[in-house]
Short mmCIF file of C-alpha atoms (C1' of nucleotides) in Angstrom, two decimals:
data_model
loop_
_atom_site.label_atom_id
_atom_site.label_comp_id
_atom_site.label_asym_id
_atom_site.label_seq_id
_atom_site.Cartn_x
_atom_site.Cartn_y
_atom_site.Cartn_z
CA MET A 1 37.04 -3.06 25.53
CA PRO A 2 37.31 -7.12 26.03
CA SER A 3 33.72 -7.31 27.83
CA PRO A 4 30.94 -6.70 25.19
CA LYS A 5 29.00 -3.33 26.27
CA ASN A 6 25.91 -5.77 25.69
CA SER A 7 24.53 -4.58 29.09
CA ASP A 8 22.98 -1.29 27.65
CA ALA A 9 19.77 -0.96 26.85
CA GLU A 10 17.47 -3.65 25.40
CA ALA A 11 20.01 -4.78 23.04
CA ALA A 12 19.33 -8.58 23.60
CA ALA A 13 20.77 -8.93 20.31
CA GLU A 14 23.74 -11.06 21.08
CA LYS A 15 26.05 -11.53 17.79
CA THR A 16 24.80 -14.97 17.53
CA ARG A 17 24.89 -16.38 14.07
CA LEU A 18 22.06 -14.72 12.05
CA SER A 19 19.45 -16.83 9.54
CA ARG A 20 16.67 -15.86 7.34
CA GLN A 21 14.75 -16.85 10.22
CA VAL A 22 16.03 -14.52 12.72
CA VAL A 23 16.34 -11.55 9.97
CA LEU A 24 12.66 -11.98 9.41
CA ALA A 25 11.07 -12.15 12.89
CA ALA A 26 13.18 -9.09 13.42
CA ALA A 27 11.82 -7.34 10.68
CA LEU A 28 8.33 -8.33 11.66
CA GLU A 29 8.94 -7.32 15.45
CA LEU A 30 10.01 -3.82 13.93
CA VAL A 31 6.96 -3.36 11.97
CA ASP A 32 4.64 -4.74 14.52
CA ALA A 33 6.35 -1.92 16.94
CA GLU A 34 6.70 0.97 14.59
CA GLY A 35 4.90 0.39 11.17
CA LEU A 36 6.17 -0.20 7.77
CA ASP A 37 7.99 2.94 7.27
CA ALA A 38 10.51 2.08 10.06
CA LEU A 39 11.73 -1.07 8.45
CA THR A 40 15.05 0.30 6.71
CA MET A 41 17.74 -1.93 6.22
CA ARG A 42 19.94 0.20 8.64
CA ARG A 43 17.16 0.43 11.52
CA LEU A 44 16.97 -3.42 10.96
CA GLY A 45 20.63 -4.22 11.14
CA GLN A 46 20.80 -1.41 14.05
CA GLN A 47 18.24 -3.97 15.79
CA LEU A 48 20.31 -7.18 14.81
CA ASN A 49 23.71 -5.74 16.30
CA ARG A 50 24.95 -6.09 12.47
CA ASP A 51 26.09 -4.12 9.68
CA PRO A 52 23.04 -3.35 7.15
CA MET A 53 24.46 -4.73 4.38
CA SER A 54 24.63 -8.36 6.14
CA LEU A 55 21.15 -8.56 5.69
CA TYR A 56 21.79 -8.71 1.72
CA ARG A 57 22.52 -12.35 2.84
CA TYR A 58 18.98 -13.43 3.66
CA ALA A 59 16.98 -11.04 1.38
CA ALA A 60 18.06 -9.95 -1.89
CA ASN A 61 16.26 -6.49 -1.26
CA ARG A 62 14.16 -4.82 0.32
CA ALA A 63 11.11 -5.98 -1.41
CA ALA A 64 12.22 -9.97 -0.92
CA LEU A 65 12.48 -8.66 2.94
CA LEU A 66 8.71 -7.13 2.57
CA ASP A 67 7.87 -10.73 0.88
CA GLY A 68 9.52 -12.80 3.80
CA VAL A 69 7.55 -10.93 6.06
CA SER A 70 4.32 -11.51 4.44
CA GLU A 71 5.21 -15.12 4.36
CA LEU A 72 6.13 -15.52 8.02
CA VAL A 73 3.11 -13.72 8.77
CA PHE A 74 1.15 -16.44 6.82
CA ASP A 75 2.41 -19.42 8.32
CA GLU A 76 0.64 -18.47 11.54
CA LEU A 77 -2.18 -19.58 9.82
CA SER A 78 -3.40 -22.91 10.35
CA ILE A 79 -5.28 -24.72 7.49
CA HIS A 80 -6.81 -28.12 7.90
CA PRO A 81 -7.88 -28.95 4.17
CA LYS A 82 -8.85 -32.48 4.81
CA ASP A 83 -11.86 -31.19 7.47
CA PRO A 84 -15.16 -32.56 6.38
CA ASP A 85 -17.17 -29.69 7.28
CA TRP A 86 -16.13 -27.41 4.74
CA GLN A 87 -18.45 -24.20 5.70
CA ALA A 88 -16.95 -24.90 9.42
CA GLN A 89 -13.07 -24.81 8.16
CA LEU A 90 -13.89 -21.59 6.27
CA ARG A 91 -15.40 -19.63 9.10
CA TYR A 92 -12.61 -21.00 11.14
CA ILE A 93 -9.84 -19.60 8.76
CA ALA A 94 -11.85 -16.31 8.71
CA HIS A 95 -11.88 -15.58 12.08
CA ASP A 96 -8.21 -16.75 12.33
CA LEU A 97 -6.99 -14.42 9.64
CA ARG A 98 -9.06 -11.62 11.06
CA LEU A 99 -7.22 -12.09 14.28
CA LEU A 100 -3.98 -12.41 12.27
CA ALA A 101 -4.72 -8.82 10.89
CA LEU A 102 -5.70 -7.55 14.48
CA ARG A 103 -2.42 -8.97 15.71
CA HIS A 104 -0.21 -7.71 12.69
CA PRO A 105 -2.39 -4.51 11.67
CA ASN A 106 0.83 -2.84 10.16
CA VAL A 107 1.73 -5.87 8.00
CA VAL A 108 -1.86 -5.89 6.44
CA PRO A 109 -1.05 -3.15 3.78
CA LEU A 110 1.83 -5.84 2.58
CA LEU A 111 -0.27 -8.65 2.62
CA VAL A 112 -3.20 -6.72 0.63
CA THR A 113 -0.40 -4.47 -1.64
CA ARG A 114 2.45 -6.80 -2.90
CA PRO A 115 0.76 -9.52 -4.70
CA LEU A 116 -0.63 -6.48 -7.15
CA SER A 117 2.96 -6.38 -8.28
CA THR A 118 3.84 -9.51 -8.50
CA PRO A 119 2.05 -12.02 -11.04
CA LEU A 120 0.64 -15.31 -9.15
CA GLY A 121 3.37 -17.64 -10.14
CA LEU A 122 6.47 -15.52 -8.99
CA ARG A 123 4.72 -15.14 -5.40
CA PRO A 124 6.66 -16.51 -2.42
CA LEU A 125 5.20 -19.67 -2.04
CA GLY A 126 4.11 -19.55 1.58
CA THR A 127 1.70 -16.97 0.52
CA LEU A 128 0.06 -19.36 -2.14
CA ARG A 129 -0.05 -22.03 0.28
CA PRO A 130 -3.53 -20.79 1.37
CA LEU A 131 -5.12 -20.45 -1.63
CA GLU A 132 -3.95 -24.17 -2.70
CA GLN A 133 -5.39 -25.79 0.71
CA ILE A 134 -8.32 -23.66 0.49
CA LEU A 135 -8.80 -25.17 -3.12
CA SER A 136 -8.54 -28.58 -1.44
CA LEU A 137 -10.95 -28.32 0.80
CA LEU A 138 -13.43 -27.17 -1.45
CA ILE A 139 -12.94 -29.97 -3.94
CA ASP A 140 -12.33 -32.51 -1.53
CA ALA A 141 -15.88 -31.36 -0.02
CA GLY A 142 -17.11 -31.98 -3.94
CA PHE A 143 -17.10 -28.83 -5.68
CA ALA A 144 -15.98 -29.22 -9.42
CA PRO A 145 -12.25 -27.51 -9.54
CA ALA A 146 -13.72 -24.70 -11.42
CA ASP A 147 -16.32 -23.90 -9.07
CA ALA A 148 -14.41 -24.39 -6.18
CA LEU A 149 -12.06 -21.63 -7.43
CA HIS A 150 -15.14 -19.56 -8.07
CA MET A 151 -16.02 -20.08 -4.31
CA TYR A 152 -12.58 -19.45 -3.31
CA ARG A 153 -12.74 -15.83 -4.80
CA ALA A 154 -15.84 -14.40 -3.41
CA TYR A 155 -14.38 -16.43 0.20
CA TYR A 156 -11.38 -14.49 0.12
CA GLY A 157 -12.45 -11.52 -1.51
CA PHE A 158 -14.89 -10.66 1.21
CA LEU A 159 -12.41 -11.82 3.68
CA TYR A 160 -10.23 -9.34 2.55
CA GLY A 161 -12.42 -6.39 2.42
CA HIS A 162 -13.96 -7.06 5.55
CA ILE A 163 -10.22 -7.16 7.18
CA LEU A 164 -9.70 -3.81 5.39
CA ASN A 165 -12.91 -2.17 6.28
CA GLU A 166 -12.36 -3.36 9.99
CA LEU A 167 -8.93 -1.82 10.43
CA GLN A 168 -10.17 1.13 8.97
CA GLU A 169 -12.09 2.17 12.11
CA PHE A 170 -9.57 4.05 13.31
CA ILE A 171 -9.84 6.35 16.29
CA VAL A 172 -8.48 9.96 16.55
CA ASP A 173 -8.96 10.40 20.52
CA PRO A 174 -9.29 7.48 22.47
CA ASP A 175 -9.26 8.94 25.21
CA GLU A 176 -12.90 11.15 24.15
CA ASN A 177 -15.85 9.64 25.21
CA GLU A 178 -18.28 11.60 22.62
CA ALA A 179 -18.42 9.19 19.47
CA LEU A 180 -18.27 12.11 17.45
CA LEU A 181 -15.08 13.43 18.65
CA ARG A 182 -13.42 9.81 19.02
CA LEU A 183 -13.69 9.43 15.28
CA GLY A 184 -12.82 12.95 14.45
CA LEU A 185 -16.16 12.98 12.75
CA HIS A 186 -16.97 16.90 14.30
CA ARG A 187 -14.19 17.88 11.62
CA LEU A 188 -16.85 16.92 8.73
CA PRO A 189 -19.05 19.61 7.26
CA PRO A 190 -22.55 19.00 8.60
CA LYS A 191 -24.36 19.81 5.75
CA ASP A 192 -22.36 17.47 3.24
CA PHE A 193 -21.97 14.46 6.11
CA PRO A 194 -25.15 14.44 8.10
CA GLN A 195 -25.81 10.30 8.01
CA LEU A 196 -21.99 9.74 8.82
CA ARG A 197 -22.27 12.33 11.50
CA ALA A 198 -25.52 10.97 13.02
CA LEU A 199 -24.05 7.49 12.56
CA GLY A 200 -21.09 8.63 15.35
CA PRO A 201 -22.41 6.39 18.03
CA VAL A 202 -23.26 3.42 16.05
CA LEU A 203 -19.62 3.36 14.45
CA ALA A 204 -18.50 3.39 17.33
CA ASP A 205 -19.55 -0.16 18.74
CA TYR A 206 -18.90 -2.51 15.96
CA ASP A 207 -18.74 -6.47 16.22
CA GLY A 208 -16.45 -7.37 13.31
CA ALA A 209 -16.45 -11.02 14.26
CA ALA A 210 -20.01 -11.12 13.82
CA GLU A 211 -20.12 -9.00 10.88
CA LEU A 212 -17.55 -11.60 9.29
CA ASP A 213 -19.72 -14.22 10.48
CA GLN A 214 -22.75 -13.31 8.82
CA GLY A 215 -21.42 -12.09 5.66
CA ILE A 216 -19.29 -15.41 5.11
CA ASP A 217 -22.67 -17.07 5.87
CA ILE A 218 -24.76 -15.48 4.02
CA LEU A 219 -22.26 -15.53 0.86
CA LEU A 220 -21.30 -19.18 1.65
CA SER A 221 -24.70 -20.79 1.54
CA GLY A 222 -25.73 -18.48 -1.25
CA LEU A 223 -22.98 -19.62 -3.56
CA ALA A 224 -23.47 -23.19 -2.61
CA ALA A 225 -27.24 -23.15 -3.65
CA HIS A 226 -26.06 -21.83 -7.44
CA LEU A 227 -23.10 -24.71 -7.66
CA SER A 228 -23.05 -28.36 -8.52
CA ARG A 229 -21.70 -30.38 -5.86
CA VAL A 230 -21.22 -33.84 -6.68
CA PRO A 231 -22.57 -36.10 -3.52
CA GLU A 232 -19.77 -38.04 -2.09
CA SER A 233 -21.38 -41.34 -2.87
CA THR A 234 -20.64 -41.16 -6.72
CA ARG A 235 -17.48 -39.58 -6.49
CA GLU A 236 -13.76 -41.30 -7.38
CA PRO A 237 -11.67 -41.58 -3.66
CA ALA A 238 -9.03 -39.45 -3.46
CA GLN A 239 -5.59 -40.86 -4.38
CA GLY A 240 -2.82 -41.04 -2.44
CA MET R 1 16.52 33.49 -25.67
CA PRO R 2 12.76 35.55 -26.48
CA SER R 3 11.41 32.39 -28.02
CA PRO R 4 10.49 29.37 -25.35
CA LYS R 5 12.66 26.17 -26.26
CA ASN R 6 9.19 24.55 -25.85
CA SER R 7 9.59 22.63 -29.04
CA ASP R 8 11.82 20.08 -27.68
CA ALA R 9 10.25 16.91 -26.90
CA GLU R 10 6.94 16.15 -25.45
CA ALA R 11 7.61 18.96 -22.89
CA ALA R 12 3.80 20.26 -23.49
CA ALA R 13 4.12 21.93 -20.01
CA GLU R 14 4.16 25.18 -20.90
CA LYS R 15 4.93 27.36 -17.93
CA THR R 16 1.16 28.58 -17.42
CA ARG R 17 0.08 28.80 -13.66
CA LEU R 18 0.09 25.92 -11.71
CA SER R 19 -2.89 24.78 -9.54
CA ARG R 20 -3.85 22.03 -7.44
CA GLN R 21 -5.71 20.37 -10.18
CA VAL R 22 -2.98 20.37 -12.31
CA VAL R 23 -0.64 18.98 -10.14
CA LEU R 24 -2.90 16.42 -9.09
CA ALA R 25 -3.74 15.53 -12.75
CA ALA R 26 -0.11 15.15 -13.70
CA ALA R 27 0.43 13.38 -10.55
CA LEU R 28 -2.37 10.95 -11.08
CA GLU R 29 -1.19 10.69 -14.97
CA LEU R 30 2.34 9.77 -13.90
CA VAL R 31 1.13 7.12 -11.69
CA ASP R 32 -0.80 5.57 -14.13
CA ALA R 33 1.82 5.49 -16.79
CA GLU R 34 4.54 4.62 -14.56
CA GLY R 35 3.47 3.40 -10.88
CA LEU R 36 3.54 4.34 -7.77
CA ASP R 37 7.46 4.51 -7.38
CA ALA R 38 7.84 6.97 -10.05
CA LEU R 39 5.78 9.91 -8.28
CA THR R 40 8.74 11.55 -6.36
CA MET R 41 8.53 15.36 -5.73
CA ARG R 42 11.78 15.73 -8.20
CA ARG R 43 9.96 13.70 -11.09
CA LEU R 44 6.81 15.33 -10.89
CA GLY R 45 8.22 18.71 -11.09
CA GLN R 46 10.08 17.77 -13.86
CA GLN R 47 6.98 16.70 -15.65
CA LEU R 48 5.66 20.28 -14.99
CA ASN R 49 8.81 21.78 -16.31
CA ARG R 50 9.20 23.50 -12.44
CA ASP R 51 11.31 22.91 -9.51
CA PRO R 52 10.04 20.29 -7.13
CA MET R 53 10.05 22.37 -4.14
CA SER R 54 7.15 24.69 -5.97
CA LEU R 55 4.85 21.50 -5.62
CA TYR R 56 4.61 22.03 -1.89
CA ARG R 57 2.54 24.67 -2.53
CA TYR R 58 -0.15 22.46 -3.67
CA ALA R 59 0.40 19.76 -0.83
CA ALA R 60 2.09 20.05 2.07
CA ASN R 61 4.17 17.06 1.95
CA ARG R 62 4.00 13.37 -0.34
CA ALA R 63 1.31 11.82 1.93
CA ALA R 64 -1.04 14.74 1.60
CA LEU R 65 -0.11 14.33 -2.65
CA LEU R 66 -0.87 10.89 -2.33
CA ASP R 67 -4.05 11.64 -0.51
CA GLY R 68 -4.70 14.37 -3.55
CA VAL R 69 -4.60 11.36 -6.05
CA SER R 70 -6.90 9.28 -4.27
CA GLU R 71 -9.70 11.85 -4.01
CA LEU R 72 -9.09 12.99 -7.70
CA VAL R 73 -9.94 9.17 -8.56
CA PHE R 74 -12.75 8.97 -6.52
CA ASP R 75 -13.87 12.08 -8.37
CA GLU R 76 -14.59 9.60 -11.25
CA LEU R 77 -17.29 7.64 -9.50
CA SER R 78 -20.89 9.10 -10.13
CA ILE R 79 -23.46 7.84 -7.20
CA HIS R 80 -26.97 8.87 -7.94
CA PRO R 81 -28.18 8.36 -3.84
CA LYS R 82 -31.71 9.33 -5.00
CA ASP R 83 -32.20 6.13 -6.94
CA PRO R 84 -35.49 4.40 -5.68
CA ASP R 85 -34.02 1.07 -6.84
CA TRP R 86 -31.25 0.89 -4.33
CA GLN R 87 -30.07 -2.62 -5.36
CA ALA R 88 -29.82 -1.39 -9.32
CA GLN R 89 -28.18 1.88 -7.75
CA LEU R 90 -25.46 -0.59 -5.72
CA ARG R 91 -25.12 -3.16 -8.62
CA TYR R 92 -24.11 0.00 -10.92
CA ILE R 93 -21.88 1.72 -8.46
CA ALA R 94 -19.74 -1.68 -7.90
CA HIS R 95 -19.42 -1.87 -11.82
CA ASP R 96 -18.17 1.32 -12.05
CA LEU R 97 -15.71 1.32 -9.16
CA ARG R 98 -14.55 -2.09 -10.83
CA LEU R 99 -13.90 -0.10 -14.27
CA LEU R 100 -12.36 2.68 -12.40
CA ALA R 101 -9.81 0.27 -10.69
CA LEU R 102 -9.17 -1.32 -14.00
CA ARG R 103 -8.40 1.96 -15.54
CA HIS R 104 -6.07 3.08 -12.71
CA PRO R 105 -4.35 -0.27 -11.35
CA ASN R 106 -1.46 1.64 -10.04
CA VAL R 107 -3.71 3.94 -7.68
CA VAL R 108 -5.53 0.99 -6.15
CA PRO R 109 -2.90 0.46 -3.38
CA LEU R 110 -3.34 3.87 -2.24
CA LEU R 111 -7.19 3.55 -2.39
CA VAL R 112 -6.88 0.45 -0.11
CA THR R 113 -4.10 1.62 1.84
CA ARG R 114 -4.13 5.18 2.87
CA PRO R 115 -7.24 5.01 4.99
CA LEU R 116 -5.56 2.29 7.10
CA SER R 117 -3.14 5.20 8.05
CA THR R 118 -5.78 7.49 8.63
CA PRO R 119 -8.50 8.19 10.80
CA LEU R 120 -11.88 8.52 9.62
CA GLY R 121 -12.73 11.96 10.51
CA LEU R 122 -9.44 13.10 8.96
CA ARG R 123 -9.48 11.88 5.58
CA PRO R 124 -9.86 13.71 2.64
CA LEU R 125 -13.64 14.58 1.90
CA GLY R 126 -13.53 13.26 -1.48
CA THR R 127 -12.90 9.81 0.02
CA LEU R 128 -15.47 9.83 2.53
CA ARG R 129 -18.34 11.01 -0.04
CA PRO R 130 -19.30 7.60 -1.43
CA LEU R 131 -19.71 6.65 1.91
CA GLU R 132 -21.76 9.05 2.81
CA GLN R 133 -24.08 8.71 -0.18
CA ILE R 134 -24.35 4.88 -0.03
CA LEU R 135 -25.43 5.39 3.36
CA SER R 136 -27.95 8.18 2.29
CA LEU R 137 -29.11 5.72 -0.51
CA LEU R 138 -30.08 2.86 2.14
CA ILE R 139 -31.57 4.75 4.28
CA ASP R 140 -33.65 6.30 1.71
CA ALA R 141 -34.66 2.89 0.96
CA GLY R 142 -36.05 2.26 4.31
CA PHE R 143 -32.98 0.62 6.11
CA ALA R 144 -32.91 1.77 9.77
CA PRO R 145 -29.54 3.82 9.94
CA ALA R 146 -27.62 1.28 12.01
CA ASP R 147 -28.67 -1.40 9.36
CA ALA R 148 -27.24 0.83 6.65
CA LEU R 149 -23.99 0.78 8.03
CA HIS R 150 -24.17 -2.82 8.19
CA MET R 151 -24.97 -3.68 4.63
CA TYR R 152 -22.67 -1.17 3.65
CA ARG R 153 -19.82 -2.63 5.52
CA ALA R 154 -20.76 -5.84 3.87
CA TYR R 155 -21.15 -4.34 0.41
CA TYR R 156 -18.19 -2.27 0.13
CA GLY R 157 -16.03 -4.82 1.82
CA PHE R 158 -16.84 -7.34 -0.69
CA LEU R 159 -16.32 -4.72 -3.66
CA TYR R 160 -12.89 -3.94 -2.43
CA GLY R 161 -12.03 -7.31 -1.86
CA HIS R 162 -13.34 -8.40 -5.22
CA ILE R 163 -11.25 -5.67 -6.95
CA LEU R 164 -8.07 -6.64 -5.16
CA ASN R 165 -8.87 -10.41 -5.86
CA GLU R 166 -9.35 -9.37 -9.71
CA LEU R 167 -6.27 -7.01 -9.97
CA GLN R 168 -3.89 -9.89 -8.53
CA GLU R 169 -4.32 -12.17 -11.54
CA PHE R 170 -1.29 -10.75 -13.35
CA ILE R 171 0.15 -12.26 -16.11
CA VAL R 172 3.84 -13.24 -16.20
CA ASP R 173 4.17 -13.39 -20.17
CA PRO R 174 1.09 -12.60 -22.28
CA ASP R 175 2.78 -13.63 -25.40
CA GLU R 176 2.59 -17.34 -24.07
CA ASN R 177 -0.39 -19.25 -24.87
CA GLU R 178 0.02 -22.15 -22.48
CA ALA R 179 -1.87 -21.13 -19.36
CA LEU R 180 0.53 -22.59 -17.10
CA LEU R 181 3.09 -20.72 -18.66
CA ARG R 182 1.39 -17.22 -18.83
CA LEU R 183 0.52 -17.39 -15.27
CA GLY R 184 4.01 -18.69 -14.05
CA LEU R 185 2.41 -21.46 -12.49
CA HIS R 186 5.28 -23.87 -14.25
CA ARG R 187 7.64 -22.40 -11.43
CA LEU R 188 5.33 -24.19 -8.47
CA PRO R 189 6.32 -27.58 -7.29
CA PRO R 190 3.85 -29.89 -8.37
CA LYS R 191 3.91 -31.79 -5.37
CA ASP R 192 2.65 -29.20 -3.23
CA PHE R 193 0.70 -27.13 -5.71
CA PRO R 194 -1.39 -29.78 -7.74
CA GLN R 195 -4.37 -28.27 -7.41
CA LEU R 196 -3.26 -24.65 -8.47
CA ARG R 197 -1.30 -25.91 -10.93
CA ALA R 198 -4.34 -27.94 -12.55
CA LEU R 199 -6.42 -24.93 -12.31
CA GLY R 200 -4.34 -22.82 -14.99
CA PRO R 201 -6.61 -22.92 -17.86
CA VAL R 202 -9.50 -21.95 -15.75
CA LEU R 203 -7.65 -19.08 -14.00
CA ALA R 204 -6.62 -17.93 -17.19
CA ASP R 205 -10.55 -16.93 -18.29
CA TYR R 206 -11.92 -15.16 -15.40
CA ASP R 207 -15.32 -13.00 -15.91
CA GLY R 208 -14.52 -10.39 -13.12
CA ALA R 209 -17.73 -8.52 -13.90
CA ALA R 210 -19.98 -11.62 -13.71
CA GLU R 211 -18.51 -12.87 -10.76
CA LEU R 212 -18.60 -9.37 -9.03
CA ASP R 213 -22.24 -9.34 -9.93
CA GLN R 214 -23.22 -12.75 -8.19
CA GLY R 215 -21.46 -12.03 -5.42
CA ILE R 216 -23.12 -8.85 -4.75
CA ASP R 217 -26.41 -10.02 -5.71
CA ILE R 218 -26.13 -12.90 -2.74
CA LEU R 219 -25.08 -10.91 -0.59
CA LEU R 220 -27.35 -7.92 -1.02
CA SER R 221 -30.78 -10.35 -1.21
CA GLY R 222 -28.93 -12.26 1.78
CA LEU R 223 -28.80 -9.36 3.87
CA ALA R 224 -31.78 -7.69 2.97
CA ALA R 225 -33.77 -10.77 4.25
CA HIS R 226 -32.22 -10.61 7.60
CA LEU R 227 -32.49 -6.94 8.30
CA SER R 228 -35.42 -4.69 8.67
CA ARG R 229 -37.08 -2.20 6.32
CA VAL R 230 -39.58 0.07 7.22
CA PRO R 231 -42.01 0.18 4.13
CA GLU R 232 -42.97 3.08 2.24
CA SER R 233 -46.06 4.10 3.30
CA THR R 234 -45.52 3.97 6.94
CA ARG R 235 -42.13 6.53 6.64
CA GLU R 236 -42.57 9.81 7.01
CA PRO R 237 -41.38 11.65 4.01
CA ALA R 238 -37.74 13.04 3.86
CA GLN R 239 -37.29 16.29 4.88
CA GLY R 240 -35.92 19.25 2.08
"C1'" DA N 1 49.95 -24.33 8.36
"C1'" DC N 2 47.07 -23.77 4.30
"C1'" DA N 3 43.55 -22.54 1.10
"C1'" DC N 4 38.95 -21.83 0.79
"C1'" DC N 5 34.14 -20.70 1.30
"C1'" DT N 6 30.68 -17.95 3.90
"C1'" DT N 7 29.41 -14.20 6.79
"C1'" DC N 8 29.99 -9.98 7.65
"C1'" DT N 9 31.83 -4.65 7.31
"C1'" DC N 10 33.15 -0.51 5.12
"C1'" DT N 11 32.98 2.99 1.77
"C1'" DA N 12 30.77 5.17 -1.76
"C1'" DC N 13 26.85 6.59 -4.61
"C1'" DA N 14 22.61 8.15 -6.48
"C1'" DC N 15 18.30 9.12 -5.10
"C1'" DT N 16 14.70 10.57 -2.05
"C1'" DG N 17 11.58 14.44 0.94
"C1'" DT N 18 11.47 18.62 2.57
"C1'" DA N 19 12.98 22.98 5.71
"C1'" DG N 20 14.60 27.64 4.93
"C1'" DA N 21 16.43 31.65 2.24
"C1'" DC N 22 16.01 33.83 -1.41
"C1'" DT N 23 14.34 35.45 -6.21
"C1'" DT N 24 10.94 36.39 -9.45
"C1'" DT N 25 6.02 37.54 -10.80
"C1'" DA N 26 1.73 39.43 -10.23
"C1'" DC N 27 -1.69 42.65 -8.99
"C1'" DG N 28 -3.55 46.58 -6.51
"C1'" DC N 29 -3.43 51.52 -5.54
"C1'" DG N 30 -1.62 56.20 -5.56
"C1'" DC W 1 3.52 55.26 -13.79
"C1'" DG W 2 5.96 53.25 -9.82
"C1'" DC W 3 5.64 51.61 -5.53
"C1'" DG W 4 4.60 48.10 -1.86
"C1'" DT W 5 2.90 43.60 -0.75
"C1'" DA W 6 1.84 39.18 -1.00
"C1'" DA W 7 1.97 35.06 -3.76
"C1'" DA W 8 4.69 31.74 -6.85
"C1'" DG W 9 8.48 29.71 -7.77
"C1'" DT W 10 13.50 28.50 -7.13
"C1'" DC W 11 18.02 27.51 -5.01
"C1'" DT W 12 20.87 25.22 -1.73
"C1'" DA W 13 21.75 22.19 1.49
"C1'" DC W 14 20.76 18.08 5.06
"C1'" DA W 15 19.53 13.97 6.62
"C1'" DG W 16 17.64 9.49 5.74
"C1'" DT W 17 17.21 5.92 2.04
"C1'" DG W 18 18.38 1.52 -0.81
"C1'" DT W 19 22.34 -0.96 -2.49
"C1'" DA W 20 27.03 -2.02 -5.57
"C1'" DG W 21 31.66 -3.70 -4.98
"C1'" DA W 22 35.69 -4.51 -2.55
"C1'" DG W 23 37.56 -6.03 1.52
"C1'" DA W 24 38.16 -8.06 6.40
"C1'" DA W 25 36.56 -11.68 9.70
"C1'" DG W 26 35.52 -16.09 11.01
"C1'" DG W 27 34.90 -20.89 10.36
"C1'" DT W 28 36.22 -25.70 8.25
"C1'" DG W 29 38.58 -29.43 5.77
"C1'" DT W 30 43.24 -31.33 4.56
#
DNA sequence: ACACCTTCTCTACACTGTAGACTTTACGCG
DNA sequence: CGCGTAAAGTCTACAGTGTAGAGAAGGTGT
């Protein structure tokens, strides 16, 4: 068979040279399309038109592959640590991350879960970059480093929590227009869950972006009020 | 063999009748001791001194088993939805949940992740009970149902985020007393991660409870200021 | 042409969840 | 007691997983 049978189906995977980027991109595509469980070595190999074992050149094992996907996704974030308006920048990042999560919902469990089993210092650098940059932003804004860390934790914690919350608002039957049924709430025993059932219609329309904004606003202004900030005039200029 | 060879090792698993509670308890024990990956049907069967297939009487499949473990853990939470001091109650719940997470760190990925793949109405009831009860608490405190939901989301979101944050502060080498090395931060390239490396010592001592408290305070008081609350005197008394 | 290193493939192994048929046990009823 | 029925537990088997280890194919420099 001299001519490659590449014509069949959507196997656009010509046999070009592999590379880490190509492998990770294919992995992300697979996860986006079919979920985390679909990302097996064999399946990914098939997607790339290669033997599954060839993937081990580009990721030491499956866990490393998952880390790679996390890193790839985090690269979609753009943070400007030099923005003078730190509050605006944090709000911007928050929305960016939110949209990223909505774009890649199947990756979110990864983002949230992998760090729990990897000590800070051993994580993929790409996943630590946002942390470093936000710290920079806050320190440049005049917060003492310890306070910057403090603030980062509250900010990022809330942000993650919000994203998890929003992604949970899953729908059972999108064709149903009765709120109770859309959310599957009719299954709950009315005696035990009166409030939840009553809130069906309210649950159904949820403005994630607005709630995120409000929460961040409250947190940031509240925290800023408690923390010491060195005014710009009395600060030493940043070196470099 | 008339006398059971039960003497060997820690096989305290006499061949008593199984039950859902027993199975789930053993599963939780296994997860606590060796992590989520160790919870395989075969391993759990061995722990209970039974054929792995017998477990399917008490959980339809592995996913259902995981849901059961989640439920079991949530049962450790005690919420008092009738507490007249709603802020105090929410603070109390927050600390309770935090301690629960520290007690069962390996279960946390489950708590966070399972709802992402299960529509609200189809979740195990045990995992929805906290939601219902907190809504009750807030509505009884005078918030309009929609506002109560609003508040719940911000509160629970922050809480989850905080827990994830705190559990991430993992340590590479607990015997090392130099902060940089304890956290494995020496591995990070100094050029790219100056702030993070500089914060080593601060990262090392982290008062999770205090930060949680402060965040919750800021969030709750901030939200309460924005939301409409019906004063008690003008409310109709709760029926039942 | 040769050697060499990287990239890719093949085979094999231990382990996973679980379907389906079977055996054992428990229990109510004559 | 004995029998019948249902529940509880077991056995076997299968398709799928990650990945170790040996080998083949391909590219590059001399």
